[in-house]
PDB file of C-alpha atoms in Angstrom:
ATOM      1  CA  ALA I   1     114.911  86.632 154.433  1.00 72.00           C
ATOM      2  CA  GLN I   2     111.743  84.614 154.691  1.00 84.00           C
ATOM      3  CA  SER I   3     108.649  86.572 153.904  1.00 91.00           C
ATOM      4  CA  VAL I   4     105.053  86.326 153.102  1.00 95.00           C
ATOM      5  CA  THR I   5     103.218  88.957 151.037  1.00 96.00           C
ATOM      6  CA  GLN I   6      99.591  89.604 150.704  1.00 97.00           C
ATOM      7  CA  PRO I   7      99.321  92.247 147.996  1.00 96.00           C
ATOM      8  CA  ASP I   8      95.685  93.240 148.758  1.00 96.00           C
ATOM      9  CA  ILE I   9      95.079  95.171 151.938  1.00 95.00           C
ATOM     10  CA  HIS I  10      91.319  95.361 151.567  1.00 97.00           C
ATOM     11  CA  ILE I  11      88.925  93.538 149.221  1.00 97.00           C
ATOM     12  CA  THR I  12      85.157  94.103 148.915  1.00 97.00           C
ATOM     13  CA  VAL I  13      82.941  91.543 147.254  1.00 97.00           C
ATOM     14  CA  SER I  14      79.315  91.079 146.885  1.00 97.00           C
ATOM     15  CA  GLU I  15      77.500  88.196 148.758  1.00 97.00           C
ATOM     16  CA  GLY I  16      77.327  85.249 146.498  1.00 97.00           C
ATOM     17  CA  ALA I  17      80.290  86.350 144.450  1.00 97.00           C
ATOM     18  CA  SER I  18      83.448  84.383 144.162  1.00 97.00           C
ATOM     19  CA  LEU I  19      86.576  85.282 146.126  1.00 97.00           C
ATOM     20  CA  GLU I  20      90.284  84.993 145.557  1.00 98.00           C
ATOM     21  CA  LEU I  21      92.839  86.280 148.123  1.00 98.00           C
ATOM     22  CA  ARG I  22      96.389  86.365 147.002  1.00 98.00           C
ATOM     23  CA  CYS I  23      99.520  85.215 148.862  1.00 98.00           C
ATOM     24  CA  ASN I  24     103.104  84.963 147.807  1.00 96.00           C
ATOM     25  CA  TYR I  25     106.038  83.713 149.795  1.00 94.00           C
ATOM     26  CA  SER I  26     109.767  83.966 149.698  1.00 91.00           C
ATOM     27  CA  TYR I  27     111.509  80.988 151.298  1.00 85.00           C
ATOM     28  CA  GLY I  28     114.670  78.986 150.588  1.00 78.00           C
ATOM     29  CA  ALA I  29     112.666  75.915 150.028  1.00 80.00           C
ATOM     30  CA  THR I  30     108.973  75.128 149.849  1.00 79.00           C
ATOM     31  CA  PRO I  31     107.556  76.038 153.223  1.00 87.00           C
ATOM     32  CA  TYR I  32     104.527  74.831 154.973  1.00 91.00           C
ATOM     33  CA  LEU I  33     101.702  77.158 154.092  1.00 94.00           C
ATOM     34  CA  PHE I  34      98.553  78.212 155.998  1.00 95.00           C
ATOM     35  CA  TRP I  35      95.554  80.465 155.859  1.00 97.00           C
ATOM     36  CA  TYR I  36      94.143  81.805 158.993  1.00 95.00           C
ATOM     37  CA  VAL I  37      90.942  83.906 159.530  1.00 95.00           C
ATOM     38  CA  GLN I  38      90.398  86.386 162.278  1.00 93.00           C
ATOM     39  CA  SER I  39      86.860  87.640 162.846  1.00 89.00           C
ATOM     40  CA  PRO I  40      86.464  91.074 164.516  1.00 83.00           C
ATOM     41  CA  GLY I  41      87.555  90.839 168.127  1.00 78.00           C
ATOM     42  CA  GLN I  42      88.336  87.134 167.796  1.00 81.00           C
ATOM     43  CA  GLY I  43      91.385  84.899 167.727  1.00 84.00           C
ATOM     44  CA  LEU I  44      93.008  83.134 164.760  1.00 90.00           C
ATOM     45  CA  GLN I  45      91.267  80.155 163.226  1.00 90.00           C
ATOM     46  CA  LEU I  46      93.043  77.831 160.829  1.00 91.00           C
ATOM     47  CA  LEU I  47      91.280  77.570 157.521  1.00 95.00           C
ATOM     48  CA  LEU I  48      93.546  75.179 155.705  1.00 95.00           C
ATOM     49  CA  LYS I  49      97.142  74.131 155.317  1.00 93.00           C
ATOM     50  CA  TYR I  50      99.515  72.778 152.699  1.00 93.00           C
ATOM     51  CA  PHE I  51     102.420  70.516 153.543  1.00 89.00           C
ATOM     52  CA  SER I  52     102.994  68.439 150.415  1.00 87.00           C
ATOM     53  CA  GLY I  53     101.154  66.379 147.826  1.00 89.00           C
ATOM     54  CA  ASP I  54      97.992  67.632 146.194  1.00 91.00           C
ATOM     55  CA  THR I  55      98.408  71.198 145.370  1.00 93.00           C
ATOM     56  CA  LEU I  56      94.734  72.001 145.787  1.00 96.00           C
ATOM     57  CA  VAL I  57      93.750  71.835 149.415  1.00 96.00           C
ATOM     58  CA  GLN I  58      90.288  71.981 150.870  1.00 97.00           C
ATOM     59  CA  GLY I  59      89.604  73.789 154.145  1.00 96.00           C
ATOM     60  CA  ILE I  60      86.735  74.623 156.409  1.00 95.00           C
ATOM     61  CA  LYS I  61      83.850  76.930 155.571  1.00 94.00           C
ATOM     62  CA  GLY I  62      83.986  76.091 151.934  1.00 96.00           C
ATOM     63  CA  PHE I  63      87.474  77.579 151.354  1.00 97.00           C
ATOM     64  CA  GLU I  64      90.228  76.137 149.219  1.00 98.00           C
ATOM     65  CA  ALA I  65      93.701  77.155 148.244  1.00 98.00           C
ATOM     66  CA  GLU I  66      96.052  76.210 145.501  1.00 97.00           C
ATOM     67  CA  PHE I  67      99.792  75.960 145.858  1.00 96.00           C
ATOM     68  CA  LYS I  68     101.744  77.005 142.732  1.00 95.00           C
ATOM     69  CA  ARG I  69     105.385  76.449 143.111  1.00 93.00           C
ATOM     70  CA  SER I  70     106.293  78.258 139.859  1.00 93.00           C
ATOM     71  CA  GLN I  71     104.642  81.409 141.181  1.00 94.00           C
ATOM     72  CA  SER I  72     105.543  81.012 144.810  1.00 94.00           C
ATOM     73  CA  SER I  73     101.785  81.537 145.539  1.00 96.00           C
ATOM     74  CA  PHE I  74      99.147  80.036 147.752  1.00 97.00           C
ATOM     75  CA  ASN I  75      95.956  81.783 146.834  1.00 98.00           C
ATOM     76  CA  LEU I  76      92.767  81.294 148.841  1.00 98.00           C
ATOM     77  CA  ARG I  77      89.497  80.911 146.998  1.00 98.00           C
ATOM     78  CA  LYS I  78      85.814  80.535 147.703  1.00 98.00           C
ATOM     79  CA  PRO I  79      83.147  80.079 145.028  1.00 97.00           C
ATOM     80  CA  SER I  80      80.375  81.955 146.795  1.00 97.00           C
ATOM     81  CA  VAL I  81      80.991  84.409 149.660  1.00 97.00           C
ATOM     82  CA  HIS I  82      78.606  84.663 152.604  1.00 96.00           C
ATOM     83  CA  TRP I  83      78.278  87.816 154.712  1.00 96.00           C
ATOM     84  CA  SER I  84      79.699  85.897 157.637  1.00 95.00           C
ATOM     85  CA  ASP I  85      83.023  85.555 155.728  1.00 96.00           C
ATOM     86  CA  ALA I  86      83.779  89.224 156.349  1.00 96.00           C
ATOM     87  CA  ALA I  87      86.980  89.160 158.431  1.00 96.00           C
ATOM     88  CA  GLU I  88      90.758  89.542 158.263  1.00 96.00           C
ATOM     89  CA  TYR I  89      92.592  86.788 156.430  1.00 97.00           C
ATOM     90  CA  PHE I  90      96.229  85.945 157.066  1.00 97.00           C
ATOM     91  CA  CYS I  91      98.500  83.847 155.007  1.00 97.00           C
ATOM     92  CA  ALA I  92     101.400  82.298 156.893  1.00 94.00           C
ATOM     93  CA  ALA I  93     104.415  80.126 156.246  1.00 92.00           C
ATOM     94  CA  SER I  94     106.740  78.038 158.275  1.00 87.00           C
ATOM     95  CA  GLY I  95     109.990  76.243 157.331  1.00 79.00           C
ATOM     96  CA  ASN I  96     111.037  74.606 160.592  1.00 75.00           C
ATOM     97  CA  THR I  97     110.715  78.010 162.091  1.00 79.00           C
ATOM     98  CA  PRO I  98     107.872  79.855 163.807  1.00 83.00           C
ATOM     99  CA  LEU I  99     105.137  81.056 161.600  1.00 87.00           C
ATOM    100  CA  VAL I 100     105.751  84.161 159.454  1.00 90.00           C
ATOM    101  CA  PHE I 101     102.558  86.004 158.628  1.00 94.00           C
ATOM    102  CA  GLY I 102     101.563  88.259 155.792  1.00 95.00           C
ATOM    103  CA  LYS I 103     100.103  91.604 156.664  1.00 95.00           C
ATOM    104  CA  GLY I 104      96.565  90.430 156.132  1.00 96.00           C
ATOM    105  CA  THR I 105      93.752  91.143 153.808  1.00 97.00           C
ATOM    106  CA  ARG I 106      90.503  92.564 155.114  1.00 96.00           C
ATOM    107  CA  LEU I 107      87.440  91.178 153.404  1.00 97.00           C
ATOM    108  CA  SER I 108      84.246  93.169 153.362  1.00 97.00           C
ATOM    109  CA  VAL I 109      81.012  91.627 152.047  1.00 97.00           C
ATOM    110  CA  ILE I 110      78.238  93.797 150.703  1.00 96.00           C
ATOM    111  CA  ALA I 111      74.633  92.752 150.013  1.00 91.00           C
TER     112      ALA I 111
ATOM    113  CA  ASP X   1      88.232  72.123 176.549  1.00 64.00           C
ATOM    114  CA  THR X   2      90.156  75.029 175.240  1.00 71.00           C
ATOM    115  CA  ALA X   3      93.485  73.902 173.749  1.00 91.00           C
ATOM    116  CA  VAL X   4      95.405  77.196 174.261  1.00 94.00           C
ATOM    117  CA  SER X   5      93.982  79.630 176.769  1.00 94.00           C
ATOM    118  CA  GLN X   6      95.085  83.101 177.682  1.00 95.00           C
ATOM    119  CA  THR X   7      94.089  85.334 180.559  1.00 96.00           C
ATOM    120  CA  PRO X   8      92.988  88.027 180.699  1.00 96.00           C
ATOM    121  CA  LYS X   9      91.174  88.613 177.392  1.00 94.00           C
ATOM    122  CA  TYR X  10      91.167  92.352 177.908  1.00 95.00           C
ATOM    123  CA  LEU X  11      93.626  94.445 179.935  1.00 97.00           C
ATOM    124  CA  VAL X  12      93.520  98.200 180.287  1.00 97.00           C
ATOM    125  CA  THR X  13      96.257  99.794 182.392  1.00 97.00           C
ATOM    126  CA  GLN X  14      98.131 103.061 182.877  1.00 97.00           C
ATOM    127  CA  MET X  15     101.524 103.875 181.519  1.00 97.00           C
ATOM    128  CA  GLY X  16     104.346 102.874 183.799  1.00 97.00           C
ATOM    129  CA  ASN X  17     102.495  99.902 185.290  1.00 97.00           C
ATOM    130  CA  ASP X  18     103.698  96.299 185.295  1.00 97.00           C
ATOM    131  CA  LYS X  19     101.304  93.615 184.008  1.00 97.00           C
ATOM    132  CA  SER X  20     101.298  90.010 183.202  1.00 97.00           C
ATOM    133  CA  ILE X  21      99.492  87.851 180.658  1.00 98.00           C
ATOM    134  CA  LYS X  22      99.137  84.107 181.301  1.00 97.00           C
ATOM    135  CA  CYS X  23      98.997  81.332 178.833  1.00 97.00           C
ATOM    136  CA  GLU X  24      98.350  77.645 179.144  1.00 97.00           C
ATOM    137  CA  GLN X  25      98.123  74.787 176.656  1.00 96.00           C
ATOM    138  CA  ASN X  26      96.692  71.350 177.358  1.00 95.00           C
ATOM    139  CA  LEU X  27      97.927  69.830 174.072  1.00 94.00           C
ATOM    140  CA  GLY X  28     101.098  68.293 175.436  1.00 93.00           C
ATOM    141  CA  HIS X  29     103.070  70.433 173.085  1.00 94.00           C
ATOM    142  CA  ASP X  30     106.823  71.199 173.718  1.00 92.00           C
ATOM    143  CA  THR X  31     106.972  74.591 172.107  1.00 92.00           C
ATOM    144  CA  MET X  32     105.108  77.800 172.966  1.00 94.00           C
ATOM    145  CA  TYR X  33     105.132  81.247 171.367  1.00 93.00           C
ATOM    146  CA  TRP X  34     104.129  84.834 171.996  1.00 95.00           C
ATOM    147  CA  TYR X  35     103.036  86.843 169.042  1.00 94.00           C
ATOM    148  CA  LYS X  36     102.163  90.636 168.890  1.00 95.00           C
ATOM    149  CA  GLN X  37      99.479  92.006 166.635  1.00 94.00           C
ATOM    150  CA  ASP X  38      99.855  95.734 166.218  1.00 92.00           C
ATOM    151  CA  SER X  39      97.195  98.297 165.435  1.00 89.00           C
ATOM    152  CA  LYS X  40      97.646  97.509 161.744  1.00 88.00           C
ATOM    153  CA  LYS X  41      96.819  93.836 162.319  1.00 88.00           C
ATOM    154  CA  PHE X  42     100.440  92.803 161.530  1.00 91.00           C
ATOM    155  CA  LEU X  43     101.354  89.617 163.455  1.00 92.00           C
ATOM    156  CA  LYS X  44     104.952  89.127 164.444  1.00 91.00           C
ATOM    157  CA  ILE X  45     106.776  86.579 166.569  1.00 91.00           C
ATOM    158  CA  MET X  46     108.152  87.849 169.952  1.00 93.00           C
ATOM    159  CA  PHE X  47     109.418  84.779 171.750  1.00 91.00           C
ATOM    160  CA  SER X  48     109.580  81.093 171.352  1.00 90.00           C
ATOM    161  CA  TYR X  49     110.124  78.618 174.120  1.00 90.00           C
ATOM    162  CA  ASN X  50     110.911  74.866 173.752  1.00 88.00           C
ATOM    163  CA  ASN X  51     110.382  72.750 176.854  1.00 86.00           C
ATOM    164  CA  LYS X  52     110.789  75.799 179.125  1.00 84.00           C
ATOM    165  CA  GLU X  53     113.919  77.094 177.345  1.00 86.00           C
ATOM    166  CA  LEU X  54     114.103  80.337 175.383  1.00 86.00           C
ATOM    167  CA  ILE X  55     114.723  79.587 171.708  1.00 84.00           C
ATOM    168  CA  ILE X  56     113.790  82.817 169.954  1.00 79.00           C
ATOM    169  CA  ASN X  57     113.778  86.408 171.132  1.00 78.00           C
ATOM    170  CA  GLU X  58     112.939  88.655 168.224  1.00 80.00           C
ATOM    171  CA  THR X  59     114.535  91.891 169.440  1.00 77.00           C
ATOM    172  CA  VAL X  60     111.846  92.562 171.903  1.00 87.00           C
ATOM    173  CA  PRO X  61     112.633  95.318 174.513  1.00 90.00           C
ATOM    174  CA  ASN X  62     113.943  94.070 177.810  1.00 91.00           C
ATOM    175  CA  ARG X  63     110.737  95.373 179.571  1.00 95.00           C
ATOM    176  CA  PHE X  64     109.131  92.178 178.139  1.00 94.00           C
ATOM    177  CA  SER X  65     110.117  89.075 180.084  1.00 93.00           C
ATOM    178  CA  PRO X  66     108.559  85.740 179.295  1.00 93.00           C
ATOM    179  CA  LYS X  67     108.548  83.043 181.934  1.00 93.00           C
ATOM    180  CA  SER X  68     107.891  79.279 181.452  1.00 93.00           C
ATOM    181  CA  PRO X  69     107.392  77.503 184.699  1.00 92.00           C
ATOM    182  CA  ASP X  70     106.709  74.319 182.839  1.00 92.00           C
ATOM    183  CA  LYS X  71     106.243  73.363 179.148  1.00 90.00           C
ATOM    184  CA  ALA X  72     102.435  73.839 179.484  1.00 95.00           C
ATOM    185  CA  HIS X  73     102.691  77.459 180.548  1.00 96.00           C
ATOM    186  CA  LEU X  74     104.284  80.572 179.045  1.00 96.00           C
ATOM    187  CA  ASN X  75     103.505  83.835 180.773  1.00 96.00           C
ATOM    188  CA  LEU X  76     104.463  87.308 179.552  1.00 96.00           C
ATOM    189  CA  HIS X  77     105.383  89.967 182.035  1.00 96.00           C
ATOM    190  CA  ILE X  78     105.758  93.549 180.884  1.00 96.00           C
ATOM    191  CA  ASN X  79     107.434  96.224 182.983  1.00 96.00           C
ATOM    192  CA  SER X  80     106.940  99.929 182.728  1.00 97.00           C
ATOM    193  CA  LEU X  81     104.254  99.795 180.160  1.00 97.00           C
ATOM    194  CA  GLU X  82     104.277 102.330 177.279  1.00 96.00           C
ATOM    195  CA  LEU X  83     101.547 103.556 174.980  1.00 96.00           C
ATOM    196  CA  GLY X  84     103.158 101.700 172.151  1.00 94.00           C
ATOM    197  CA  ASP X  85     102.756  98.418 173.895  1.00 96.00           C
ATOM    198  CA  SER X  86      99.012  98.612 173.191  1.00 96.00           C
ATOM    199  CA  ALA X  87      98.297  95.602 170.913  1.00 96.00           C
ATOM    200  CA  VAL X  88      96.765  92.175 170.907  1.00 95.00           C
ATOM    201  CA  TYR X  89      99.086  89.550 172.202  1.00 97.00           C
ATOM    202  CA  PHE X  90      98.563  85.968 171.066  1.00 96.00           C
ATOM    203  CA  CYS X  91      99.932  82.922 172.652  1.00 96.00           C
ATOM    204  CA  ALA X  92     100.481  79.785 170.531  1.00 94.00           C
ATOM    205  CA  SER X  93     101.922  76.237 170.871  1.00 93.00           C
ATOM    206  CA  SER X  94     103.183  73.547 168.587  1.00 91.00           C
ATOM    207  CA  ARG X  95     104.449  69.957 169.050  1.00 89.00           C
ATOM    208  CA  TRP X  96     108.002  71.134 168.519  1.00 80.00           C
ATOM    209  CA  THR X  97     109.847  74.163 167.191  1.00 75.00           C
ATOM    210  CA  GLY X  98     109.077  74.644 163.567  1.00 68.00           C
ATOM    211  CA  ASP X  99     106.254  71.999 163.629  1.00 73.00           C
ATOM    212  CA  THR X 100     103.890  72.146 160.764  1.00 68.00           C
ATOM    213  CA  GLU X 101     101.002  73.679 162.674  1.00 81.00           C
ATOM    214  CA  ALA X 102     100.638  76.070 165.617  1.00 87.00           C
ATOM    215  CA  PHE X 103      97.519  76.424 167.717  1.00 90.00           C
ATOM    216  CA  PHE X 104      96.555  79.899 168.908  1.00 92.00           C
ATOM    217  CA  GLY X 105      94.857  81.289 171.930  1.00 93.00           C
ATOM    218  CA  GLN X 106      92.105  83.854 171.664  1.00 92.00           C
ATOM    219  CA  GLY X 107      94.397  86.810 172.270  1.00 94.00           C
ATOM    220  CA  THR X 108      94.776  89.385 175.013  1.00 96.00           C
ATOM    221  CA  ARG X 109      93.896  92.939 173.993  1.00 95.00           C
ATOM    222  CA  LEU X 110      96.222  95.208 175.997  1.00 97.00           C
ATOM    223  CA  THR X 111      95.341  98.896 176.048  1.00 97.00           C
ATOM    224  CA  VAL X 112      97.882 101.311 177.775  1.00 97.00           C
ATOM    225  CA  VAL X 113      96.341 104.763 178.591  1.00 97.00           C
TER     226      VAL X 113
END
């Protein structure tokens, strides 16, 4: 069955520190991959997406993600976290089907 | 202009009531979806419609009945609301089923008391 796994339920980082959120997928073939962010009480905003080509994709708000086929991973990174990045982050995948989401990682940012 | 809009944003109602959530997209997309986000933030597909026809129904109780009067609208009607229906419901659309990207509405937070 198609699935997306985010191993970390909650991560806390200091403002200015680097960030990496993990995502693994299980699909028959390489799916389309996405990262969404949900701020408290808000909807889903697309950060970035991977379809094919360059395995390092740049997104909005200074985020990037790297697709690694050998590890079935699509980890999200940011070199320096800002307090406004505190939110819930969802990895999602699609393979000619509706999006399948991971369970999310809640990011807390401390001063 | 909001691409995918849902109304209402918040809905508080009593158990046993019937309620509807409306969704409209102005992107010209053929496919629309309803997702449910539970109290643990888990997002799961409920329904998918393509050009007004039901494509996916993910074992959702019969009390939930989606209606698509045209391909720009997908409404969700819920009968006999239960406490467990409390969640955030997201509408989304894409150019076609399984398209590379879906656009989401802001969500409707339903609270059943």
